[in-house]
Amino acid sequence: DDLPPHVLVLFGATGDLAKRKLFPAFYRLAASGLFPREFAVIGSGRHSPGTDEEFRAQVREVLADALGDEADADALDDLVGRVSFQTASADDGADLAAAVREAEERLGDGARRLLYLSVPPGAMDGMIRMLGREGLTDRARLVVEKPFGLDLASARDLDATLDEVIGEDQVFRIDHFLGKEAVQNILALRFANGLFEPAWDRHSVAQVQIDVPEELGLEGRGSFYESTGALRDMVSTHLSQLLGFVALEDPGAFDAGALRDAKAAVFRDLRPLDPSRAVLGQFEGYRDDEDVADDSDVETFVALEMHVDNERWRGVPFWLRTGKAMAQTRRTVTLRFREPDSHVFHGYPCPNELVLELTDDPRVQVDVRAKHPGPAMSLTHGALRLDLGEVDHTGHEGEDEAHHARPLEAYERLLLDVVRGDQTLFTRADEVERLWEVVQPLLDERPEVHPYPVGSWGPEAAADLPAGGWRLR
Ligand code: BG6
């Protein structure tokens, strides 16, 4: 209730992310009373979408599409009424700065700024400089979309620019996977239970798979994809962050310092990628997209091996895989366990696997072997399952927000954290730079890009990478 008034400035306000995720998140936060009571949204971009009235109509349509039946007419009117548009570019932010100040005067004392840069990596630096020049970084929190830079050198440049114009405590590098309930649950599972952590290391775990296939193709994002590719779009970001959560040491606390220190430590121990242990692919038909070059060799699929060279994980391969236009949409983390040190039963297939399904109906599953019912002492296998959507939420100790049983969508959660000034679930400069360092060998020495059919599990060459195969196949 006591959140100060906010002016939200959204760069890239007519883009795909704004439409699919950010405006719906503003709506949900406002409609459920989690947002500041007083706020204004200024959409921005290089090109005007028309008058404010026209922009509002577009936002209304976008919200109606994204929310369907969920949209409440009054709440929709309320949000749309707070929206306006102001063009701005790296060279010219004067009108925008004036619009922000005007909105602040309207909202009253103590208004804060939330600046959201949903712009391509190449446009980031100029925009940040403009914000500094116009004095917009005062009283501001700045959200920077991924990918953060395109390689180590450009990420370092961006960090240097940020350092010139704004404090690190005001910078929120967003990786929306960290906003997913099921991803945060990895920490709850590991550190709130006595059962799992003792088995969470190289003595028990044979390999880890972090597998994020997607059925969708380009969805109109051809030009973005041409400048990033799957490695930058997914691997150095979402998949590596998942690896961080799976592999980190006990952070000691769930706060911005502790959690990010623990993640950064894992990333420091990551072995730089070995291009001979990576397979790149491109789905057939990718080059037919109007925004894609006819001879493009941008990868839409990556499978690779990572190693965390520390006491806990030495010798355990982490297999990462992701791709567009694949057979299924999943976000599956699998810890495959070693065989038991016992001779009573042996030779039975289906090793123990702890499977974290981070999809829309998140669940945790443990594959176990058990006795086959009947007179013989023979084996079969089954699964223990926990549906996270059905976890009882009344039982825990009276936190303020315990009554908000509704799970928050990732962007919703993270935007709320920005408004609350909580950086725990945002990535830090040292983490991001280290991840670029790890990925850089693959950018420098690109393996061949194999074609793969739409709807498949990717190129043949990647099918047998992990010992025992992929869990998803
Ligand atoms: C985005 C990528 O960051 O994440 C997209 O740019 C990808 O290419 C998306 O499809 C996946 O996010 P989610 O939340 O749908 O799993």
Short mmCIF file of C-alpha atoms and ligand atoms in Angstrom, two decimals:
data_model
loop_
_atom_site.label_atom_id
_atom_site.label_comp_id
_atom_site.label_asym_id
_atom_site.label_seq_id
_atom_site.Cartn_x
_atom_site.Cartn_y
_atom_site.Cartn_z
CA ASP A 1 0.00 0.00 0.00
CA ASP A 2 2.77 2.39 0.80
CA LEU A 3 4.61 2.15 -2.50
CA PRO A 4 5.45 5.65 -3.76
CA PRO A 5 3.95 6.96 -7.00
CA HIS A 6 5.74 5.71 -10.10
CA VAL A 7 6.29 6.91 -13.63
CA LEU A 8 6.93 3.84 -15.77
CA VAL A 9 8.70 4.52 -19.03
CA LEU A 10 8.63 1.62 -21.44
CA PHE A 11 11.07 1.75 -24.35
CA GLY A 12 10.00 -0.69 -27.04
CA ALA A 13 6.36 -0.10 -26.13
CA THR A 14 5.04 -1.32 -29.47
CA GLY A 15 7.28 -4.38 -29.51
CA ASP A 16 6.49 -8.03 -29.07
CA LEU A 17 7.53 -8.26 -25.42
CA ALA A 18 5.50 -5.23 -24.42
CA LYS A 19 2.42 -6.69 -26.04
CA ARG A 20 2.72 -10.25 -24.84
CA LYS A 21 4.18 -9.75 -21.39
CA LEU A 22 4.75 -6.24 -20.08
CA PHE A 23 1.37 -4.57 -20.55
CA PRO A 24 -0.44 -7.69 -19.27
CA ALA A 25 1.88 -7.67 -16.25
CA PHE A 26 1.12 -3.99 -15.56
CA TYR A 27 -2.56 -4.84 -15.81
CA ARG A 28 -2.43 -7.80 -13.43
CA LEU A 29 -0.34 -6.00 -10.86
CA ALA A 30 -2.59 -2.95 -10.91
CA ALA A 31 -5.82 -4.94 -10.96
CA SER A 32 -4.77 -7.04 -7.99
CA GLY A 33 -3.68 -4.05 -5.94
CA LEU A 34 0.00 -4.98 -5.84
CA PHE A 35 1.17 -1.92 -7.75
CA PRO A 36 1.52 1.63 -6.40
CA ARG A 37 -1.85 3.34 -6.27
CA GLU A 38 -0.49 6.28 -8.25
CA PHE A 39 1.33 5.54 -11.47
CA ALA A 40 1.56 6.59 -15.09
CA VAL A 41 2.87 4.62 -18.06
CA ILE A 42 4.73 6.43 -20.81
CA GLY A 43 5.32 4.23 -23.81
CA SER A 44 8.29 5.19 -25.90
CA GLY A 45 10.11 4.26 -29.09
CA ARG A 46 11.64 5.85 -32.15
CA HIS A 47 8.42 5.93 -34.12
CA SER A 48 5.12 7.30 -32.99
CA PRO A 49 2.22 4.85 -33.11
CA GLY A 50 -0.13 7.84 -33.62
CA THR A 51 -1.85 10.13 -31.15
CA ASP A 52 -2.12 9.24 -27.46
CA GLU A 53 -5.72 8.26 -28.13
CA GLU A 54 -4.62 5.89 -30.87
CA PHE A 55 -1.88 4.40 -28.70
CA ARG A 56 -4.38 3.83 -25.89
CA ALA A 57 -6.67 2.04 -28.30
CA GLN A 58 -3.77 -0.18 -29.36
CA VAL A 59 -2.90 -0.97 -25.75
CA ARG A 60 -6.52 -1.80 -25.05
CA GLU A 61 -6.57 -4.21 -27.96
CA VAL A 62 -3.27 -5.79 -26.93
CA LEU A 63 -4.59 -6.33 -23.42
CA ALA A 64 -7.89 -7.73 -24.60
CA ASP A 65 -5.97 -10.22 -26.77
CA ALA A 66 -3.53 -11.21 -24.06
CA LEU A 67 -6.01 -11.38 -21.17
CA GLY A 68 -9.16 -12.71 -22.78
CA ASP A 69 -11.87 -13.34 -20.19
CA GLU A 70 -9.58 -12.35 -17.38
CA ALA A 71 -9.87 -8.65 -18.32
CA ASP A 72 -12.17 -6.62 -16.11
CA ALA A 73 -13.68 -3.61 -17.91
CA ASP A 74 -13.11 -1.10 -15.10
CA ALA A 75 -9.57 -2.22 -14.41
CA LEU A 76 -8.85 -2.08 -18.13
CA ASP A 77 -10.21 1.47 -18.42
CA ASP A 78 -8.20 2.48 -15.40
CA LEU A 79 -4.91 1.19 -16.81
CA VAL A 80 -5.47 2.44 -20.34
CA GLY A 81 -6.31 5.86 -18.93
CA ARG A 82 -2.84 6.10 -17.41
CA VAL A 83 -1.02 5.43 -20.66
CA SER A 84 0.54 7.90 -23.08
CA PHE A 85 3.28 7.81 -25.72
CA GLN A 86 6.35 9.92 -26.32
CA THR A 87 8.92 9.33 -29.05
CA ALA A 88 12.57 9.22 -28.06
CA SER A 89 15.84 8.04 -29.54
CA ALA A 90 19.45 7.78 -28.51
CA ASP A 91 20.03 11.27 -29.95
CA ASP A 92 16.91 12.95 -28.75
CA GLY A 93 15.24 12.47 -25.41
CA ALA A 94 14.25 16.05 -24.58
CA ASP A 95 10.52 15.63 -25.18
CA LEU A 96 10.49 12.41 -23.23
CA ALA A 97 12.28 14.01 -20.30
CA ALA A 98 9.71 16.81 -20.32
CA ALA A 99 6.86 14.28 -20.39
CA VAL A 100 8.34 12.37 -17.45
CA ARG A 101 8.69 15.54 -15.38
CA GLU A 102 5.18 16.58 -16.21
CA ALA A 103 3.83 13.20 -15.13
CA GLU A 104 5.80 13.43 -11.88
CA GLU A 105 4.30 16.77 -11.09
CA ARG A 106 0.88 15.33 -11.63
CA LEU A 107 1.58 12.31 -9.43
CA GLY A 108 2.97 14.39 -6.62
CA ASP A 109 5.89 14.31 -4.23
CA GLY A 110 8.33 11.46 -4.05
CA ALA A 111 7.49 10.01 -7.44
CA ARG A 112 10.00 7.40 -8.62
CA ARG A 113 10.98 6.41 -12.12
CA LEU A 114 10.97 2.91 -13.51
CA LEU A 115 12.70 2.91 -16.89
CA TYR A 116 12.31 -0.30 -18.88
CA LEU A 117 14.66 -0.77 -21.83
CA SER A 118 13.09 -3.42 -24.02
CA VAL A 119 15.33 -2.62 -26.99
CA PRO A 120 17.77 -4.76 -29.01
CA PRO A 121 21.29 -5.16 -27.60
CA GLY A 122 22.75 -2.88 -30.27
CA ALA A 123 20.50 0.02 -29.28
CA MET A 124 21.09 -0.28 -25.54
CA ASP A 125 24.23 1.79 -25.08
CA GLY A 126 22.93 4.86 -26.88
CA MET A 127 19.67 4.77 -24.93
CA ILE A 128 21.42 4.51 -21.58
CA ARG A 129 23.61 7.50 -22.46
CA MET A 130 20.55 9.48 -23.46
CA LEU A 131 18.88 8.71 -20.13
CA GLY A 132 21.97 9.95 -18.34
CA ARG A 133 22.20 13.11 -20.44
CA GLU A 134 18.57 13.98 -19.80
CA GLY A 135 18.94 13.45 -16.07
CA LEU A 136 16.31 10.69 -16.21
CA THR A 137 18.43 8.30 -14.19
CA ASP A 138 17.90 10.31 -10.99
CA ARG A 139 15.42 8.59 -8.65
CA ALA A 140 15.21 5.86 -11.26
CA ARG A 141 15.41 2.12 -11.41
CA LEU A 142 16.51 0.91 -14.78
CA VAL A 143 15.41 -2.44 -16.16
CA VAL A 144 17.60 -3.79 -18.95
CA GLU A 145 16.29 -6.62 -21.12
CA LYS A 146 18.41 -9.55 -22.16
CA PRO A 147 20.60 -10.37 -23.97
CA PHE A 148 22.91 -7.99 -22.15
CA GLY A 149 25.35 -7.18 -24.96
CA LEU A 150 26.25 -9.58 -27.75
CA ASP A 151 29.56 -10.82 -26.42
CA LEU A 152 32.05 -10.18 -23.66
CA ALA A 153 33.43 -6.95 -25.12
CA SER A 154 30.02 -5.35 -25.71
CA ALA A 155 28.76 -6.45 -22.28
CA ARG A 156 31.78 -4.83 -20.66
CA ASP A 157 31.15 -1.65 -22.63
CA LEU A 158 27.54 -1.63 -21.50
CA ASP A 159 28.54 -2.12 -17.88
CA ALA A 160 31.03 0.73 -18.20
CA THR A 161 28.31 2.98 -19.62
CA LEU A 162 25.92 2.03 -16.84
CA ASP A 163 28.62 2.73 -14.32
CA GLU A 164 28.99 6.24 -15.74
CA VAL A 165 25.33 7.17 -15.64
CA ILE A 166 23.70 5.19 -12.82
CA GLY A 167 24.47 3.19 -9.67
CA GLU A 168 24.57 -0.63 -9.79
CA ASP A 169 21.91 -0.67 -7.06
CA GLN A 170 19.57 1.01 -9.56
CA VAL A 171 20.20 -1.47 -12.37
CA PHE A 172 17.88 -4.45 -12.85
CA ARG A 173 19.22 -6.81 -15.55
CA ILE A 174 16.21 -8.94 -16.20
CA ASP A 175 16.21 -12.63 -17.02
CA HIS A 176 12.57 -13.56 -16.77
CA PHE A 177 13.28 -17.25 -16.07
CA LEU A 178 14.28 -16.15 -12.57
CA GLY A 179 10.77 -14.82 -12.08
CA LYS A 180 9.19 -18.21 -12.69
CA GLU A 181 7.76 -19.73 -9.54
CA ALA A 182 9.09 -23.13 -10.47
CA VAL A 183 12.63 -21.82 -10.85
CA GLN A 184 12.59 -20.21 -7.42
CA ASN A 185 11.26 -23.49 -6.18
CA ILE A 186 14.59 -25.13 -7.03
CA LEU A 187 15.98 -23.24 -4.05
CA ALA A 188 13.09 -24.22 -1.79
CA LEU A 189 13.48 -27.84 -2.77
CA ARG A 190 17.21 -27.86 -2.15
CA PHE A 191 17.56 -25.77 0.97
CA ALA A 192 14.28 -26.22 2.84
CA ASN A 193 14.43 -30.03 2.76
CA GLY A 194 16.86 -32.40 4.35
CA LEU A 195 16.21 -35.04 1.75
CA PHE A 196 17.74 -33.70 -1.43
CA GLU A 197 20.81 -31.67 -0.60
CA PRO A 198 22.94 -34.59 0.65
CA ALA A 199 22.49 -36.22 -2.76
CA TRP A 200 23.07 -33.01 -4.70
CA ASP A 201 26.65 -33.52 -5.83
CA ARG A 202 29.06 -35.58 -7.93
CA HIS A 203 28.97 -38.51 -5.52
CA SER A 204 25.30 -39.09 -6.28
CA VAL A 205 24.57 -37.25 -9.52
CA ALA A 206 25.89 -38.72 -12.77
CA GLN A 207 24.75 -35.90 -15.05
CA VAL A 208 22.38 -32.96 -15.29
CA GLN A 209 20.22 -32.04 -18.28
CA ILE A 210 18.78 -28.57 -18.73
CA ASP A 211 16.44 -28.93 -21.64
CA VAL A 212 14.28 -26.14 -23.07
CA PRO A 213 12.84 -27.16 -26.45
CA GLU A 214 10.18 -24.86 -27.91
CA GLU A 215 7.55 -25.69 -30.49
CA LEU A 216 7.22 -22.13 -31.64
CA GLY A 217 9.28 -20.78 -34.51
CA LEU A 218 10.12 -17.14 -35.11
CA GLU A 219 6.73 -15.56 -34.42
CA GLY A 220 7.66 -12.42 -36.32
CA ARG A 221 10.95 -12.02 -34.51
CA GLY A 222 13.15 -12.83 -37.51
CA SER A 223 15.32 -9.75 -37.35
CA PHE A 224 15.86 -10.07 -33.60
CA TYR A 225 16.84 -13.68 -34.06
CA GLU A 226 19.24 -12.87 -36.88
CA SER A 227 21.16 -10.60 -34.51
CA THR A 228 21.16 -13.00 -31.56
CA GLY A 229 20.63 -16.69 -32.37
CA ALA A 230 19.74 -19.33 -29.82
CA LEU A 231 23.10 -19.23 -28.05
CA ARG A 232 22.68 -15.60 -27.01
CA ASP A 233 18.90 -15.63 -26.76
CA MET A 234 18.67 -18.68 -24.51
CA VAL A 235 21.94 -20.32 -23.50
CA SER A 236 24.10 -17.53 -22.10
CA THR A 237 20.96 -16.25 -20.37
CA HIS A 238 18.04 -18.45 -19.29
CA LEU A 239 19.72 -21.87 -19.44
CA SER A 240 22.88 -20.71 -17.70
CA GLN A 241 20.84 -19.03 -15.00
CA LEU A 242 18.98 -22.31 -14.46
CA LEU A 243 22.33 -24.03 -14.19
CA GLY A 244 23.30 -21.44 -11.58
CA PHE A 245 20.27 -22.27 -9.43
CA VAL A 246 20.86 -26.00 -9.73
CA ALA A 247 24.58 -25.85 -9.04
CA LEU A 248 25.06 -23.08 -6.46
CA GLU A 249 26.26 -23.62 -2.92
CA ASP A 250 23.95 -22.79 0.00
CA PRO A 251 23.63 -19.01 -0.30
CA GLY A 252 22.91 -18.68 3.41
CA ALA A 253 20.03 -16.27 2.76
CA PHE A 254 17.55 -15.38 0.06
CA ASP A 255 18.66 -11.83 -0.63
CA ALA A 256 20.29 -9.94 -3.46
CA GLY A 257 23.81 -10.09 -2.07
CA ALA A 258 23.87 -13.70 -0.93
CA LEU A 259 22.06 -15.31 -3.83
CA ARG A 260 23.98 -13.45 -6.49
CA ASP A 261 27.30 -14.11 -4.76
CA ALA A 262 26.50 -17.82 -4.76
CA LYS A 263 25.51 -17.79 -8.43
CA ALA A 264 28.53 -15.74 -9.44
CA ALA A 265 30.77 -18.27 -7.67
CA VAL A 266 29.32 -21.11 -9.76
CA PHE A 267 29.79 -19.12 -12.94
CA ARG A 268 33.42 -18.45 -12.04
CA ASP A 269 33.89 -22.22 -11.78
CA LEU A 270 32.27 -22.88 -15.16
CA ARG A 271 34.72 -24.20 -17.70
CA PRO A 272 34.72 -22.10 -20.91
CA LEU A 273 32.79 -23.93 -23.62
CA ASP A 274 34.51 -26.43 -25.83
CA PRO A 275 33.24 -25.95 -29.41
CA SER A 276 33.87 -29.64 -30.12
CA ARG A 277 31.30 -30.49 -27.42
CA ALA A 278 28.54 -28.38 -28.95
CA VAL A 279 26.06 -28.97 -31.76
CA LEU A 280 24.34 -26.08 -33.51
CA GLY A 281 21.28 -26.44 -35.70
CA GLN A 282 18.89 -24.43 -37.83
CA PHE A 283 15.33 -25.55 -38.51
CA GLU A 284 14.44 -26.17 -42.14
CA GLY A 285 12.54 -23.19 -43.49
CA TYR A 286 14.18 -20.65 -41.19
CA ARG A 287 15.66 -18.83 -44.19
CA ASP A 288 12.22 -18.44 -45.77
CA ASP A 289 11.29 -15.84 -43.16
CA GLU A 290 11.17 -12.39 -44.75
CA ASP A 291 13.48 -10.92 -42.10
CA VAL A 292 16.09 -13.66 -42.41
CA ALA A 293 19.02 -13.63 -44.83
CA ASP A 294 18.84 -16.22 -47.63
CA ASP A 295 22.20 -17.64 -46.61
CA SER A 296 21.85 -17.12 -42.86
CA ASP A 297 23.74 -19.56 -40.70
CA VAL A 298 22.27 -18.26 -37.45
CA GLU A 299 21.55 -21.15 -35.09
CA THR A 300 18.04 -21.84 -33.87
CA PHE A 301 19.19 -24.87 -31.90
CA VAL A 302 22.03 -25.46 -29.48
CA ALA A 303 23.07 -28.51 -27.49
CA LEU A 304 26.25 -28.41 -25.48
CA GLU A 305 28.15 -29.71 -22.51
CA MET A 306 29.11 -27.56 -19.55
CA HIS A 307 31.29 -28.34 -16.57
CA VAL A 308 31.40 -26.77 -13.15
CA ASP A 309 34.95 -27.37 -11.99
CA ASN A 310 34.49 -27.33 -8.25
CA GLU A 311 34.45 -29.76 -5.37
CA ARG A 312 30.73 -30.45 -5.65
CA TRP A 313 30.43 -30.99 -9.39
CA ARG A 314 33.83 -32.03 -10.76
CA GLY A 315 33.31 -34.62 -13.51
CA VAL A 316 29.52 -34.18 -13.77
CA PRO A 317 28.45 -33.08 -17.25
CA PHE A 318 25.68 -30.47 -17.46
CA TRP A 319 23.95 -30.94 -20.81
CA LEU A 320 22.10 -27.89 -22.08
CA ARG A 321 19.74 -27.98 -25.03
CA THR A 322 17.27 -25.55 -26.55
CA GLY A 323 15.78 -24.87 -29.94
CA LYS A 324 12.92 -23.38 -31.90
CA ALA A 325 10.43 -25.36 -33.99
CA MET A 326 11.07 -28.53 -32.01
CA ALA A 327 8.86 -31.47 -31.10
CA GLN A 328 7.62 -30.15 -27.74
CA THR A 329 7.62 -27.07 -25.53
CA ARG A 330 9.22 -28.01 -22.25
CA ARG A 331 11.52 -26.59 -19.59
CA THR A 332 12.89 -29.65 -17.96
CA VAL A 333 15.79 -29.97 -15.57
CA THR A 334 16.85 -33.56 -14.90
CA LEU A 335 19.34 -34.81 -12.34
CA ARG A 336 20.23 -38.35 -13.32
CA PHE A 337 21.59 -40.32 -10.37
CA ARG A 338 24.33 -42.89 -10.19
CA GLU A 339 23.59 -46.56 -9.70
CA PRO A 340 23.33 -47.67 -6.07
CA ASP A 341 26.35 -49.26 -4.52
CA SER A 342 24.57 -52.58 -3.99
CA HIS A 343 24.49 -55.95 -5.70
CA VAL A 344 21.06 -57.05 -4.54
CA PHE A 345 19.43 -55.74 -7.68
CA HIS A 346 21.35 -54.89 -10.78
CA GLY A 347 20.93 -54.51 -14.47
CA TYR A 348 17.51 -52.86 -14.27
CA PRO A 349 17.07 -49.91 -16.67
CA CYS A 350 15.57 -46.50 -15.74
CA PRO A 351 18.02 -44.89 -13.31
CA ASN A 352 16.72 -42.59 -10.58
CA GLU A 353 15.99 -39.17 -12.01
CA LEU A 354 14.87 -36.06 -10.20
CA VAL A 355 12.94 -34.08 -12.77
CA LEU A 356 11.96 -30.46 -12.40
CA GLU A 357 9.27 -29.55 -14.91
CA LEU A 358 9.34 -25.77 -15.04
CA THR A 359 6.46 -25.48 -17.49
CA ASP A 360 3.10 -23.84 -16.92
CA ASP A 361 1.94 -26.63 -14.63
CA PRO A 362 5.19 -26.96 -12.75
CA ARG A 363 5.97 -30.18 -10.99
CA VAL A 364 8.73 -32.15 -9.39
CA GLN A 365 9.04 -35.82 -10.16
CA VAL A 366 11.36 -38.49 -8.88
CA ASP A 367 11.64 -41.67 -10.90
CA VAL A 368 12.22 -44.62 -8.62
CA ARG A 369 12.53 -48.37 -8.94
CA ALA A 370 10.20 -50.47 -6.84
CA LYS A 371 9.17 -54.03 -6.33
CA HIS A 372 6.82 -55.45 -8.89
CA PRO A 373 3.65 -56.54 -7.04
CA GLY A 374 3.35 -60.31 -6.81
CA PRO A 375 5.16 -63.37 -5.58
CA ALA A 376 8.50 -62.76 -7.31
CA MET A 377 11.18 -60.34 -6.14
CA SER A 378 11.36 -58.47 -9.42
CA LEU A 379 11.55 -54.78 -10.21
CA THR A 380 9.46 -52.19 -11.94
CA HIS A 381 9.57 -48.41 -11.85
CA GLY A 382 7.28 -45.60 -10.87
CA ALA A 383 7.32 -41.91 -10.03
CA LEU A 384 6.78 -39.70 -7.02
CA ARG A 385 5.11 -36.50 -8.15
CA LEU A 386 4.52 -33.11 -6.59
CA ASP A 387 2.33 -30.66 -8.49
CA LEU A 388 3.50 -27.24 -7.45
CA GLY A 389 0.22 -25.66 -8.47
CA GLU A 390 -1.54 -27.75 -5.86
CA VAL A 391 0.81 -27.16 -2.97
CA ASP A 392 -1.15 -26.09 0.08
CA HIS A 393 -0.53 -22.39 0.60
CA THR A 394 -2.30 -21.96 3.93
CA GLY A 395 0.22 -23.81 6.02
CA HIS A 396 3.15 -21.44 6.05
CA GLU A 397 4.07 -18.79 8.52
CA GLY A 398 2.30 -15.47 8.24
CA GLU A 399 4.20 -13.58 5.64
CA ASP A 400 2.47 -10.45 4.41
CA GLU A 401 1.88 -11.82 0.99
CA ALA A 402 0.89 -15.31 1.98
CA HIS A 403 -2.71 -14.53 1.11
CA HIS A 404 -1.79 -13.81 -2.49
CA ALA A 405 -2.18 -17.43 -3.38
CA ARG A 406 -2.37 -16.69 -7.08
CA PRO A 407 1.00 -17.53 -8.64
CA LEU A 408 2.50 -14.50 -10.33
CA GLU A 409 3.57 -14.68 -13.94
CA ALA A 410 7.36 -14.21 -14.27
CA TYR A 411 7.33 -10.65 -15.60
CA GLU A 412 4.68 -9.69 -13.11
CA ARG A 413 6.77 -10.93 -10.21
CA LEU A 414 9.90 -9.23 -11.47
CA LEU A 415 8.25 -5.89 -12.18
CA LEU A 416 6.89 -5.93 -8.68
CA ASP A 417 10.40 -6.60 -7.38
CA VAL A 418 11.70 -3.60 -9.32
CA VAL A 419 9.07 -1.37 -7.77
CA ARG A 420 9.99 -2.77 -4.36
CA GLY A 421 13.68 -2.25 -5.11
CA ASP A 422 14.57 -5.91 -4.65
CA GLN A 423 17.40 -7.09 -6.93
CA THR A 424 17.53 -10.70 -5.70
CA LEU A 425 16.08 -12.16 -8.89
CA PHE A 426 18.05 -9.94 -11.26
CA THR A 427 21.46 -10.67 -12.68
CA ARG A 428 24.55 -8.77 -11.68
CA ALA A 429 27.34 -7.37 -13.89
CA ASP A 430 29.94 -9.91 -12.74
CA GLU A 431 27.60 -12.85 -13.43
CA VAL A 432 26.72 -11.69 -16.90
CA GLU A 433 30.28 -10.86 -17.89
CA ARG A 434 31.51 -14.23 -16.66
CA LEU A 435 28.83 -16.02 -18.67
CA TRP A 436 29.96 -14.23 -21.81
CA GLU A 437 33.51 -15.29 -21.04
CA VAL A 438 32.34 -18.89 -20.79
CA VAL A 439 30.39 -18.73 -24.05
CA GLN A 440 32.96 -16.73 -26.00
CA PRO A 441 34.92 -19.74 -27.41
CA LEU A 442 31.77 -20.80 -29.22
CA LEU A 443 31.28 -17.33 -30.66
CA ASP A 444 34.89 -17.26 -31.82
CA GLU A 445 34.95 -20.74 -33.28
CA ARG A 446 31.50 -21.60 -34.55
CA PRO A 447 30.81 -25.25 -35.18
CA GLU A 448 28.96 -26.27 -38.32
CA VAL A 449 25.23 -25.51 -38.26
CA HIS A 450 23.15 -28.63 -39.02
CA PRO A 451 19.68 -28.39 -40.54
CA TYR A 452 16.84 -30.14 -38.70
CA PRO A 453 13.19 -30.76 -39.58
CA VAL A 454 10.47 -28.65 -37.96
CA GLY A 455 8.84 -30.60 -35.16
CA SER A 456 11.88 -32.79 -34.48
CA TRP A 457 14.27 -33.04 -31.54
CA GLY A 458 16.96 -31.18 -33.47
CA PRO A 459 19.86 -32.42 -35.59
CA GLU A 460 20.79 -36.10 -35.45
CA ALA A 461 24.27 -35.08 -34.37
CA ALA A 462 22.88 -33.92 -31.01
CA ALA A 463 20.68 -36.92 -30.32
CA ASP A 464 23.20 -39.05 -28.45
CA LEU A 465 25.27 -36.43 -26.70
CA PRO A 466 24.47 -37.30 -23.06
CA ALA A 467 25.37 -40.81 -21.90
CA GLY A 468 22.08 -42.71 -21.88
CA GLY A 469 20.43 -40.12 -24.12
CA TRP A 470 18.21 -37.14 -23.43
CA ARG A 471 15.34 -37.62 -21.03
CA LEU A 472 13.12 -35.80 -23.51
CA ARG A 473 13.08 -37.54 -26.87
C1 BG6 B 1 12.66 -15.22 -24.34
C2 BG6 B 1 13.33 -15.55 -25.66
O1 BG6 B 1 13.57 -14.53 -23.52
O2 BG6 B 1 12.23 -16.39 -23.73
C3 BG6 B 1 12.35 -16.31 -26.54
O3 BG6 B 1 13.74 -14.35 -26.31
C4 BG6 B 1 11.80 -17.51 -25.81
O4 BG6 B 1 12.99 -16.70 -27.75
C5 BG6 B 1 11.25 -17.11 -24.45
O5 BG6 B 1 10.77 -18.10 -26.57
C6 BG6 B 1 10.82 -18.30 -23.62
O6 BG6 B 1 10.20 -17.83 -22.47
P1 BG6 B 1 9.03 -18.62 -21.77
O7 BG6 B 1 8.72 -17.85 -20.55
O8 BG6 B 1 7.92 -18.68 -22.74
O9 BG6 B 1 9.61 -19.96 -21.50
#
